[in-house]
Short mmCIF file of C-alpha atoms in Angstrom, two decimals:
data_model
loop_
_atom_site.label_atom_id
_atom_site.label_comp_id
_atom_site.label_asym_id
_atom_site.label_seq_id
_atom_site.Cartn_x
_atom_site.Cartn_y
_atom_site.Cartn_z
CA UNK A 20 133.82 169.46 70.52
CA UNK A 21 131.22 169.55 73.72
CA UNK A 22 132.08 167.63 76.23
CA UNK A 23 130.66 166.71 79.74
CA UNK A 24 133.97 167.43 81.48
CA UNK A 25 132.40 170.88 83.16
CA UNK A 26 129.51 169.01 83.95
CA UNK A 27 131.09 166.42 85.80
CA UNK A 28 133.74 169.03 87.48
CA UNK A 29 130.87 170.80 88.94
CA UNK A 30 129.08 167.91 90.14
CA UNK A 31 132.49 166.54 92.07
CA UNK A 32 133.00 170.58 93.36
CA UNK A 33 129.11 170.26 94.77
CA UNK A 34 129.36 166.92 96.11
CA UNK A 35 132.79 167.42 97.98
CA UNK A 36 131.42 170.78 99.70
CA UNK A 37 127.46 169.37 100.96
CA UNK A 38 130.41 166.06 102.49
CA UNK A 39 132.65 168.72 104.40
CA UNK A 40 129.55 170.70 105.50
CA UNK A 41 128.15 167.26 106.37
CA UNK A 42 129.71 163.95 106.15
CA UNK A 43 126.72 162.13 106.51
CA UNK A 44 124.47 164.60 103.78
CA UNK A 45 124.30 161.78 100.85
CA UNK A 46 123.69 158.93 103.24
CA UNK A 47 120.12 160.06 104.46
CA UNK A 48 118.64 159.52 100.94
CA UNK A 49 120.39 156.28 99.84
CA UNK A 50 117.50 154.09 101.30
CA UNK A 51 114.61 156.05 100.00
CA UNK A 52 112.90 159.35 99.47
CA UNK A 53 109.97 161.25 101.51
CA UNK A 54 109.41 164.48 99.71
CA UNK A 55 107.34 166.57 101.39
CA UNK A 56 105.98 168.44 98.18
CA UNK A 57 104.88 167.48 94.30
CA UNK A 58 106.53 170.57 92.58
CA UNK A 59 104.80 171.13 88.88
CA UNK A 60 106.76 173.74 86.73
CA UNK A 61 107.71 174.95 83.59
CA UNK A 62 110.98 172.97 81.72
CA UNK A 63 112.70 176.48 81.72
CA UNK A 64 116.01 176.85 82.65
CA UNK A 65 115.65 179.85 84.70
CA UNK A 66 113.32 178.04 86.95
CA UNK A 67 114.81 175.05 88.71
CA UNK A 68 112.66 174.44 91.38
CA UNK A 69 115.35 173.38 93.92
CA UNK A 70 117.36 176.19 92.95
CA UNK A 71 114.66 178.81 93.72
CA UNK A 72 112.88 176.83 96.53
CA UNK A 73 116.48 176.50 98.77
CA UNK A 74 115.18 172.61 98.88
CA UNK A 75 117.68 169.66 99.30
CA UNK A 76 117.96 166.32 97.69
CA UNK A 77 115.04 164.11 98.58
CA UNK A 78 112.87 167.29 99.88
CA UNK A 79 110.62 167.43 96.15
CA UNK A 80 109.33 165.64 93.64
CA UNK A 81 109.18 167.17 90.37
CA UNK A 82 107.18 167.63 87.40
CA UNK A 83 108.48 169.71 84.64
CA UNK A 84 106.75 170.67 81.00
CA UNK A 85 106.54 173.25 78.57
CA UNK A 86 104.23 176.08 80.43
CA UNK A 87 103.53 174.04 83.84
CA UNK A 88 100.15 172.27 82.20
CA UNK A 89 98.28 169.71 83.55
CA UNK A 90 96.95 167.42 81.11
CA UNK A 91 95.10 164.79 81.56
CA UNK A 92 96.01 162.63 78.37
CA UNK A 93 99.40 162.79 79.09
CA UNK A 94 100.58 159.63 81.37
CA UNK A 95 103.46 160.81 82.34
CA UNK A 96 101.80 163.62 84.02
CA UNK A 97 99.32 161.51 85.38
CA UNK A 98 101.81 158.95 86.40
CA UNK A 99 103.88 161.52 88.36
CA UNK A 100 100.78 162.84 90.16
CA UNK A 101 99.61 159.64 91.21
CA UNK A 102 102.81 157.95 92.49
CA UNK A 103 103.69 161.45 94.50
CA UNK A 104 100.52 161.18 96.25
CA UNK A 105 99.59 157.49 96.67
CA UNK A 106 102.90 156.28 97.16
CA UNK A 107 105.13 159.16 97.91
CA UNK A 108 102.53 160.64 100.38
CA UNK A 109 103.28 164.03 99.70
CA UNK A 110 101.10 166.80 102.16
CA UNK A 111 101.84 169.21 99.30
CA UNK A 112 101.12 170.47 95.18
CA UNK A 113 103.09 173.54 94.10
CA UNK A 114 101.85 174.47 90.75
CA UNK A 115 104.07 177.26 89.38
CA UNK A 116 103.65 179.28 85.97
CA UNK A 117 106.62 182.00 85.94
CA UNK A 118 106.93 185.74 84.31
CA UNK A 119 108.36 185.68 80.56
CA UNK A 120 106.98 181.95 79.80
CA UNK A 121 107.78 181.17 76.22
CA UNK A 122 105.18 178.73 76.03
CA UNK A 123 102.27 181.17 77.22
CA UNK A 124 103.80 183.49 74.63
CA UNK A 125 103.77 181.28 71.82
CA UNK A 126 100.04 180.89 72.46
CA UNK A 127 99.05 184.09 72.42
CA UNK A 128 100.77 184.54 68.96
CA UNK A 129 99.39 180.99 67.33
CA UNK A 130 99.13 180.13 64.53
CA UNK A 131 101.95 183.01 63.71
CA UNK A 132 104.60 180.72 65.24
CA UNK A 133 106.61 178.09 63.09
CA UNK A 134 106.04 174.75 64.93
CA UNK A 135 106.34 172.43 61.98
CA UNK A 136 104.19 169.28 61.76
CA UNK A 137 100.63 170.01 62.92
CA UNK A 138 100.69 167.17 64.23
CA UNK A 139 103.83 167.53 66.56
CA UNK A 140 103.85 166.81 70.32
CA UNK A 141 104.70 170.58 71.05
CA UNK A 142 101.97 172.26 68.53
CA UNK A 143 99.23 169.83 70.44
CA UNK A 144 100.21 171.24 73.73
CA UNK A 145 100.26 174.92 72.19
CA UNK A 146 97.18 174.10 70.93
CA UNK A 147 95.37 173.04 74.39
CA UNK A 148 97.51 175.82 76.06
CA UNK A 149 95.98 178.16 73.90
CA UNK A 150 92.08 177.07 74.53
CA UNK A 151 93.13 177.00 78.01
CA UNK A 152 93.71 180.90 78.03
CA UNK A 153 91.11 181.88 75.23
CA UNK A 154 88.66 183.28 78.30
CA UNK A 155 92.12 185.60 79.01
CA UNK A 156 92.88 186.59 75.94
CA UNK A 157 91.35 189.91 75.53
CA UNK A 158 93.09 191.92 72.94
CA UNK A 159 95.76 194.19 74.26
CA UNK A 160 93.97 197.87 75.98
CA UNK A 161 95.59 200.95 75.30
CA UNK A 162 96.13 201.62 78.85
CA UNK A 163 98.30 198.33 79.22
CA UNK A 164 101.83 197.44 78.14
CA UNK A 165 102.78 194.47 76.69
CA UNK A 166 104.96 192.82 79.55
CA UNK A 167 101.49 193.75 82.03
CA UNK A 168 100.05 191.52 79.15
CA UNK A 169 102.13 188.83 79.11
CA UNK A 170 102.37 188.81 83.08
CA UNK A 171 98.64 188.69 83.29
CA UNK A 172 98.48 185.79 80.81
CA UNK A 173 101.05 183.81 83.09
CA UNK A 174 98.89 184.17 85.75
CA UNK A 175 95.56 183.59 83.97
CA UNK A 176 97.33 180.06 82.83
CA UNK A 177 98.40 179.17 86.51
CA UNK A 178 94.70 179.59 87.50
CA UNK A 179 93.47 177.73 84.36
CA UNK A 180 95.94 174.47 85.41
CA UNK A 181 94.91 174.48 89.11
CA UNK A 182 91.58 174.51 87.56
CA UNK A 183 92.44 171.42 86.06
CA UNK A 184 94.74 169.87 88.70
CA UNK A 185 91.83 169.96 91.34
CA UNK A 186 89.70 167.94 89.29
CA UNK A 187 92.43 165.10 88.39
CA UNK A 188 91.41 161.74 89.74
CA UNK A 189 94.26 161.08 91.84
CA UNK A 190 93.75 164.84 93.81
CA UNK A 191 89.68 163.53 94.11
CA UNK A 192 90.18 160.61 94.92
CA UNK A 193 92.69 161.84 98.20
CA UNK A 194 90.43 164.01 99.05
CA UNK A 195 87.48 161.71 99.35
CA UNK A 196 89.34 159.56 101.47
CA UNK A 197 90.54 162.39 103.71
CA UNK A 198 93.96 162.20 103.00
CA UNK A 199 95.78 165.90 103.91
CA UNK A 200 96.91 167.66 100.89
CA UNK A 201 96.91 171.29 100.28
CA UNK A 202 97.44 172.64 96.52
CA UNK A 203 98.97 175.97 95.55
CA UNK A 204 99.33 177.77 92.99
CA UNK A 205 102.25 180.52 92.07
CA UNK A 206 104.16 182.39 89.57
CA UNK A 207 107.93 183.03 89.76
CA UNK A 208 109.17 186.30 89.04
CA UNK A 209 112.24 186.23 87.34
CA UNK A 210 113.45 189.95 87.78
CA UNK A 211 113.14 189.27 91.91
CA UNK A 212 113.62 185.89 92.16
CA UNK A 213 110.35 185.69 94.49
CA UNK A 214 107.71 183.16 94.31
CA UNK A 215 103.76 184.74 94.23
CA UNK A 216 100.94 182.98 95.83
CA UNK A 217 97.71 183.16 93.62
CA UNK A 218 95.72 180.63 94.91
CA UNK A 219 95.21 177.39 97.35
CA UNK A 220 93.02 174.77 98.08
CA UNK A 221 92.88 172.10 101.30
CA UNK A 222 89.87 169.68 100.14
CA UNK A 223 87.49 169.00 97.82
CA UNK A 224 85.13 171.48 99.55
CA UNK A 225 87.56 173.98 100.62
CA UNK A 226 87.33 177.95 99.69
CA UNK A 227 90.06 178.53 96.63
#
């Protein structure tokens, strides 16, 4: 029977060492939070942002979903995006796609992949991941292996969302009114456990 007993013991062992490191560590977030980044990332488990990142409690605001995507139908997206920058005030967008991403995979081998009702939440946003990376998906050369593939696919659909993330109202709309936010885009390799900088943008005129 599963249980959350080695949950909870693991939670108590964390919480009792960040108190005798500092006794006042829990205290500085009890009366609000100031993140100083929006973090967008995969729902992976190999990929926890504050994990990866070294951040603490109250230091980012996260976003997770199946292949990092920005989509602009989806209001909880939207919602996220808008509250960490309007309201939250955050100087900083991390966008980050990682190495091995099941989702990227599963596009490139639609409609070969069992995803049940057509109609599903998950085979939508296979579908749009998909048209997002059609200009990438060049059939496999002979000269390249299939994890150089895959890797290049990750990175083609990291450029494709921060294509998209750019042009979401709430980024415009800071930008117009000169507010400073810088976006970035990565990839995570999971074999070094080092982040990759593809791309970055300061305004709404600025050089990507």
């Amino acid at each position: 029977m599963t249980t959350l007993k080695p949950l909870l013991a693991k939670n108590r062992s964390w919480a009792l060492q960040r108190r005798q490191r500092d006794p006042h560590y829990f205290r500085q977030n009890v009366d609000g939070q100031q993140p100083h980044s929006l973090w967008i990332g995969c729902s992976d488990s190999r990929v926890p942002a504050e994990v990866l990142t070294g951040a603490h409690p109250g230091e980012l605001f996260v976003h997770r979903n199946i292949a990092n995507m920005v989509v602009s139908d989806d209001d909880n997206f939207m919602s996220v995006l808008q509250y960490a920058i309007e309201y939250l005030k955050v100087s900083r967008i991390v966008l980050c796609g990682h190495y091995g991403c099941g989702g990227v995979q599963a596009a490139l081998t639609l409609p070969d992949i069992p995803l049940g009702d057509e109609n599903s939440a998950l085979a939508r946003r296979i579908t749009q991941l998909r048209h997002a990376l059609s200009p990438a998906l060049a059939p496999l050369s002979a000269e390249e292996e299939q994890g150089a593939h895959l890797n290049r696919l990750v990175e083609a659909n990291v450029l494709a969302q921060f294509s998209q993330l750019v042009n979401t109202g709430p980024v415009v709309k800071a930008w117009r009114e000169g507010v400073a936010l810088d976006l970035f885009g990565c990839v995570y390799d999971l074999h070094s456990g080092h982040l990759k900088e593809l791309i970055q943008q300061q305004n709404e005129e600025g050089c990507v």
